[in-house]
PDB file of C-alpha atoms in Angstrom:
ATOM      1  CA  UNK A  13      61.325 131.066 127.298  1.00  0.00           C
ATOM      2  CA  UNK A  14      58.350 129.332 128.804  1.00  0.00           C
ATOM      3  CA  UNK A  15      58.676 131.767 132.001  1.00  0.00           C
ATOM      4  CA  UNK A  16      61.487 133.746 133.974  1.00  0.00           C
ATOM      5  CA  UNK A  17      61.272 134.455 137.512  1.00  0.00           C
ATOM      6  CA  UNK A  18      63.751 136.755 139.634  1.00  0.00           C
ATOM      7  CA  UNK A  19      63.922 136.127 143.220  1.00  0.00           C
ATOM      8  CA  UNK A  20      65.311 138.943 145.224  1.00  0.00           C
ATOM      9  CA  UNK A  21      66.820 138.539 148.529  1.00  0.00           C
ATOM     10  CA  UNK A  22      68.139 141.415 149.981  1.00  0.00           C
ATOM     11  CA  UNK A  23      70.432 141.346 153.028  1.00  0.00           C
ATOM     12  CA  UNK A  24      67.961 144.011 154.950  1.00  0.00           C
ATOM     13  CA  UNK A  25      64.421 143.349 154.135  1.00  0.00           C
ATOM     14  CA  UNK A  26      61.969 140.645 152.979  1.00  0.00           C
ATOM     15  CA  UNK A  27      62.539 138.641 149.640  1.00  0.00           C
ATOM     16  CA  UNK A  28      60.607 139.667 146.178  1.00  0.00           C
ATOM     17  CA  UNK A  29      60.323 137.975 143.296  1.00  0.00           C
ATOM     18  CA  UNK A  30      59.688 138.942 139.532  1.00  0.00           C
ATOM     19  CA  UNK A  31      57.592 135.852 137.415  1.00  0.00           C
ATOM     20  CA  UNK A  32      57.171 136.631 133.310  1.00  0.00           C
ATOM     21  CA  UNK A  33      54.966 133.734 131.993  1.00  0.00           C
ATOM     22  CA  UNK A  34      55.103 133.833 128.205  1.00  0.00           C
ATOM     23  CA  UNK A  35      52.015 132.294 127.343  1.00  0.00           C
ATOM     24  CA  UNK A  36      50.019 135.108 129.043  1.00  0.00           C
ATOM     25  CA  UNK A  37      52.631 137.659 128.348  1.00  0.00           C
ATOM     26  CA  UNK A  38      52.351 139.273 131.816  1.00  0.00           C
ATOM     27  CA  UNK A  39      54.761 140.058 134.712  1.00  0.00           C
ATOM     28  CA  UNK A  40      53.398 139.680 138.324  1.00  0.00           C
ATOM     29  CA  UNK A  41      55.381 141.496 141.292  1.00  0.00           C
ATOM     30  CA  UNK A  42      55.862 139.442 144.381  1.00  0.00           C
ATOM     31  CA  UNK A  43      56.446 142.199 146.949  1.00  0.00           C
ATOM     32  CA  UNK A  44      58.961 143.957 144.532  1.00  0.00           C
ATOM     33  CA  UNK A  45      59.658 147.711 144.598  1.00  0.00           C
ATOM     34  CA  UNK A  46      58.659 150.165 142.108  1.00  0.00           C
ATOM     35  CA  UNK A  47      62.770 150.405 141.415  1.00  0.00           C
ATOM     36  CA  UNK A  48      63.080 146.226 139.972  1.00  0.00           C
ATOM     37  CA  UNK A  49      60.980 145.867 136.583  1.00  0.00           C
ATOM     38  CA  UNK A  50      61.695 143.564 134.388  1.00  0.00           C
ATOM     39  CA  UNK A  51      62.670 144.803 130.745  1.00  0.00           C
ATOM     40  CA  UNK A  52      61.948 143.937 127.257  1.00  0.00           C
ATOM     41  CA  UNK A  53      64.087 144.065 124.286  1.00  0.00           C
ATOM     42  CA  UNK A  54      63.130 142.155 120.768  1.00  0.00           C
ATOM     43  CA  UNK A  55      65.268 139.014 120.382  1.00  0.00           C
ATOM     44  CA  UNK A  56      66.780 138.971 123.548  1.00  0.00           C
ATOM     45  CA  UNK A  57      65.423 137.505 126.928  1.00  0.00           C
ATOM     46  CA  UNK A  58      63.618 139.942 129.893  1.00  0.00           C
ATOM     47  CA  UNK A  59      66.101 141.532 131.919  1.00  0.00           C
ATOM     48  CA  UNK A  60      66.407 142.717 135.426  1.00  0.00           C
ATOM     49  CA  UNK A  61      66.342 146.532 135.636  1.00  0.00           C
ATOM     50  CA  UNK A  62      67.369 148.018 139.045  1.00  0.00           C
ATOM     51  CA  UNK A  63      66.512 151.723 139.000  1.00  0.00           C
ATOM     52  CA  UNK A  64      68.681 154.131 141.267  1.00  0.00           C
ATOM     53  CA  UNK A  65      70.898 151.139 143.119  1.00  0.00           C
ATOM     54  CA  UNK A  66      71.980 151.886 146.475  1.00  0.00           C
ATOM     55  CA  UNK A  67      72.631 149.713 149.662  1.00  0.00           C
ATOM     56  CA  UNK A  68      68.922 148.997 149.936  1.00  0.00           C
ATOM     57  CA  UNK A  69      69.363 146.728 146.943  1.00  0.00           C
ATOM     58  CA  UNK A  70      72.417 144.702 148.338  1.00  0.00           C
ATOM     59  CA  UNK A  71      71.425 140.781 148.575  1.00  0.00           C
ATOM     60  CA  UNK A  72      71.211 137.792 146.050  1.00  0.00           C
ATOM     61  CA  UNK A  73      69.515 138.058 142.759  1.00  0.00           C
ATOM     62  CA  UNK A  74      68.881 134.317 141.652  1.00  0.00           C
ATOM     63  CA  UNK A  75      67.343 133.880 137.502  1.00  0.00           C
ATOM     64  CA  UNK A  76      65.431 130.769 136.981  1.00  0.00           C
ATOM     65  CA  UNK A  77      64.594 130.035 133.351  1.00  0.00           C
ATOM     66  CA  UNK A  78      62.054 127.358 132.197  1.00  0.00           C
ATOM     67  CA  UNK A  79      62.137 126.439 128.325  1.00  0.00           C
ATOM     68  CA  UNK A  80      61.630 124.127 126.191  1.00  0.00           C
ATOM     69  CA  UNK A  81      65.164 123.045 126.237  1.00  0.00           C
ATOM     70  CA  UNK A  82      64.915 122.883 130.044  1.00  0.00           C
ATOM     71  CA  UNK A  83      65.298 124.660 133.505  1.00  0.00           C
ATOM     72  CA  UNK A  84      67.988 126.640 134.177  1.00  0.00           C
ATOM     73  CA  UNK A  85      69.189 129.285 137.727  1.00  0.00           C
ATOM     74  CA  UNK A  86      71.825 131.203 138.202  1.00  0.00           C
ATOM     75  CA  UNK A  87      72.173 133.438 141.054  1.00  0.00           C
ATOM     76  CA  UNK A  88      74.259 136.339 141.524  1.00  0.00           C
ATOM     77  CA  UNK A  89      75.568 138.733 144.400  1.00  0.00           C
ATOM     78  CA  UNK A  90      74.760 142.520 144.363  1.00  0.00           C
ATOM     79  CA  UNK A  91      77.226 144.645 146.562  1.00  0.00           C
ATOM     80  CA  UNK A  92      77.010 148.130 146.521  1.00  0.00           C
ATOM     81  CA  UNK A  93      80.095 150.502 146.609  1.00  0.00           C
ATOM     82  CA  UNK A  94      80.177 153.861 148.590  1.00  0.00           C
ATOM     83  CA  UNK A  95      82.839 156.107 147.749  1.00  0.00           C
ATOM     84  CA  UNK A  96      84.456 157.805 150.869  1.00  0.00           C
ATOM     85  CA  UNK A  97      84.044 161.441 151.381  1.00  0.00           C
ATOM     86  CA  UNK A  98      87.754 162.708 152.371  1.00  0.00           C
ATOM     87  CA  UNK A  99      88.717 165.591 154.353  1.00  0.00           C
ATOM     88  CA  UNK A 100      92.251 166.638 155.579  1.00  0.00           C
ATOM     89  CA  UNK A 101      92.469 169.366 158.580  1.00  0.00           C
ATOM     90  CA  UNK A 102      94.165 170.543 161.339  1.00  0.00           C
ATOM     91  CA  UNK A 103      93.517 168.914 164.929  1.00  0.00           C
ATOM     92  CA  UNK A 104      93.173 170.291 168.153  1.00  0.00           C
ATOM     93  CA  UNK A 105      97.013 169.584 168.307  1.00  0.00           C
ATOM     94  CA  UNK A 106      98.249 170.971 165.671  1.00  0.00           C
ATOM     95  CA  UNK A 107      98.295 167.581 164.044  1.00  0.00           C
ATOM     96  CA  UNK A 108      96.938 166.469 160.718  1.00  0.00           C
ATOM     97  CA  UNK A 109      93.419 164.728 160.995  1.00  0.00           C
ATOM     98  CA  UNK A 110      92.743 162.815 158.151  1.00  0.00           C
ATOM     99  CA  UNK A 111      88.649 161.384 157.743  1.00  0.00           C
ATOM    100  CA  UNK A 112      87.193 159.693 155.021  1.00  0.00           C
ATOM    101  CA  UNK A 113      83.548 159.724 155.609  1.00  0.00           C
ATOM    102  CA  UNK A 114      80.647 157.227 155.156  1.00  0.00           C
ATOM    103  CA  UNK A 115      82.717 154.772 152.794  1.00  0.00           C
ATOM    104  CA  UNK A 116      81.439 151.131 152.122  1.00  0.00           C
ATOM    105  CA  UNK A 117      83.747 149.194 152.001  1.00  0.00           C
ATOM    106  CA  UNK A 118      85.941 150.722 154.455  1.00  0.00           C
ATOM    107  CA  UNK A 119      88.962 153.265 152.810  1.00  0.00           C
ATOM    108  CA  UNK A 120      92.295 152.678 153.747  1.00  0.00           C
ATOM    109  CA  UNK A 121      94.083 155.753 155.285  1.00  0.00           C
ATOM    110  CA  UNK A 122      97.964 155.871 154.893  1.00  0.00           C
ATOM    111  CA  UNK A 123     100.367 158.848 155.538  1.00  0.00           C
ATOM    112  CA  UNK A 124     103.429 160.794 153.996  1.00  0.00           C
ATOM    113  CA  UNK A 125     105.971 160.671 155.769  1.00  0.00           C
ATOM    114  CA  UNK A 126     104.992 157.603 157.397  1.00  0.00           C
ATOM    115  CA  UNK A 127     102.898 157.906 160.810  1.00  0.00           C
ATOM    116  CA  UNK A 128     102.257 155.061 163.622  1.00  0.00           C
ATOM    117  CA  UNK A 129      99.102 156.443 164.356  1.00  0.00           C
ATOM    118  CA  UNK A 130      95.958 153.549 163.713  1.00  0.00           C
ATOM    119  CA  UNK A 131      92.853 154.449 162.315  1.00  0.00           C
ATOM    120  CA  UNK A 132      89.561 154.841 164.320  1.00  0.00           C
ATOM    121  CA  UNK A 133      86.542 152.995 162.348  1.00  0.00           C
ATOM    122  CA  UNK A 134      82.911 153.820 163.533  1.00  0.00           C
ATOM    123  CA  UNK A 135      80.017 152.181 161.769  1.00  0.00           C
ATOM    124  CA  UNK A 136      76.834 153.633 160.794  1.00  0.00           C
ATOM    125  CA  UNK A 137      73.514 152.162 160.634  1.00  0.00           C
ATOM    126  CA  UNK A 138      73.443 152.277 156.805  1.00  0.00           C
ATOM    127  CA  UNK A 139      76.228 149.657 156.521  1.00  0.00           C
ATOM    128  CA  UNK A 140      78.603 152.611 155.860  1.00  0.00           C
ATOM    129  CA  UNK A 141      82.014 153.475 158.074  1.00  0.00           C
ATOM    130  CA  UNK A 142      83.866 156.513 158.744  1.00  0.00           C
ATOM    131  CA  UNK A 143      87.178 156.294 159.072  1.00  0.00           C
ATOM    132  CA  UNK A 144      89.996 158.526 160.942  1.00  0.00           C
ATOM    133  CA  UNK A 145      93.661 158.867 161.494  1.00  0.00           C
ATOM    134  CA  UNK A 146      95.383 161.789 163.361  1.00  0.00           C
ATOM    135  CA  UNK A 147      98.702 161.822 162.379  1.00  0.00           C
ATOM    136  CA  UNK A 148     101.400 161.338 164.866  1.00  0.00           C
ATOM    137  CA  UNK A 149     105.255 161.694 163.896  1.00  0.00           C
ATOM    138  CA  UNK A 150     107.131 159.614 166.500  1.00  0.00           C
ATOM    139  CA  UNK A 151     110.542 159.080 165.436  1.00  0.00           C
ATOM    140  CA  UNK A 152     109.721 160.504 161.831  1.00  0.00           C
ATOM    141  CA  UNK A 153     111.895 163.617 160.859  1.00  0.00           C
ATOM    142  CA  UNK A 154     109.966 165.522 158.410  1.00  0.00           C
ATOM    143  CA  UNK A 155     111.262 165.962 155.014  1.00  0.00           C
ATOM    144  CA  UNK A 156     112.916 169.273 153.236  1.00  0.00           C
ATOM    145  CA  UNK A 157     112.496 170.921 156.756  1.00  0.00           C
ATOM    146  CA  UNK A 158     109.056 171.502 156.620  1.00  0.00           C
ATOM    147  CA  UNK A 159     106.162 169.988 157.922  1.00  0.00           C
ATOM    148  CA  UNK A 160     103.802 169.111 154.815  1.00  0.00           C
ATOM    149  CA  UNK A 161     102.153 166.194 155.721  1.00  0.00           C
ATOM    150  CA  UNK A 162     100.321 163.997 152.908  1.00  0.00           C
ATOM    151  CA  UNK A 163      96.962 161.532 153.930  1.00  0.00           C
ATOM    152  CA  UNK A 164      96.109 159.299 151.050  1.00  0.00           C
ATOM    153  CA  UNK A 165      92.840 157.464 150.780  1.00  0.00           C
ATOM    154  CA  UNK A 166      92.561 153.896 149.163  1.00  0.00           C
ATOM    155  CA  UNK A 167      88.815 152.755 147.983  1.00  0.00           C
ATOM    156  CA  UNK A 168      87.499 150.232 145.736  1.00  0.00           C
ATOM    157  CA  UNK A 169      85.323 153.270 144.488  1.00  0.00           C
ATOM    158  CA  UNK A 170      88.736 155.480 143.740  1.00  0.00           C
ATOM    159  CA  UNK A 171      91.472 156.762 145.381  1.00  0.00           C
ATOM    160  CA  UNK A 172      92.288 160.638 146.433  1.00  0.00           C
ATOM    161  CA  UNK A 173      95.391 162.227 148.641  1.00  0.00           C
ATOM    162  CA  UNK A 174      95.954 166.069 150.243  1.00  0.00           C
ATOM    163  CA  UNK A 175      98.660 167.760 151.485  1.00  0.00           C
ATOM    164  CA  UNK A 176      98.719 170.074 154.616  1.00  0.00           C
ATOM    165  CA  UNK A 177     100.919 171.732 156.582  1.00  0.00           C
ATOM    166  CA  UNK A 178      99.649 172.634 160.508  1.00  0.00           C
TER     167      UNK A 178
END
């Protein structure tokens, strides 16, 4: 390796790069953070170290490689994942409320028995989304005679489901 830059463009924020010349043996940061370094192992080429990822670090990462056998990019896509924060209660109605909080992507909210209630998304200005569903029975008789009602969260990041009974 002759020299190795890292070009950094995140979707919120102003591009950085990362440029290791090998004849000088240095590194020189572009407008980086403290949290991108570049790291060195015997034997093997630099590598891109991203300390404590979160959203902030969401964008393109493109390599490009000059040797002596030629110049070579690839460029790849960061996307962070934010697990949900569930919660199952009791509503003003004596319904089941089911929330999954601050998830990116957004979770999925389904219910047992089956509800036709839709779920209410509202964005925050991190990129994550909250999500809600009150359940509503309709035409749904409730199973065994009682009223346990199950909300089950879907997420890329895992999935997690409750039962209550209001």
């Amino acid at each position: 390796i002759t020299m190795l830059t890292w070009t950094i463009s995140p979707k919120v924020g102003s591009p950085c790069s990362l440029v290791y010349r090998a004849d000088t043996n240095m590194t020189n940061r572009i407008n980086c953070s403290d949290n991108l370094n570049l790291t060195f192992i015997p034997g093997l080429a630099p590598a891109l170290e991203i300390q404590q990822v979160g959203i902030a670090q969401e964008g393109n990462y493109t390599c490009e490689m000059v040797s002596t056998h030629g110049n070579f990019h690839t460029t790849y896509h960061l996307t962070v994942l934010v697990p949900p924060r569930p919660s199952l209660y009791c509503g003003q109605q004596g319904s089941p409320v089911c929330e999954a909080a601050v998830g990116k992507p957004p979770a999925q909210l389904s219910w047992v028995p089956e509800s036709s209630s839709t779920a209410e998304e509202k964005g925050h200005d991190n990129g994550t989304v909250t999500v809600l569903s009150r359940f509503s029975a309709g035409n749904t008789s409730m199973t065994s005679m009682t009223n346990v009602t199950t909300c089950m969260v879907s997420h890329p990041a895992g999935n997690w489901n409750e039962s209550i009974a209001c």
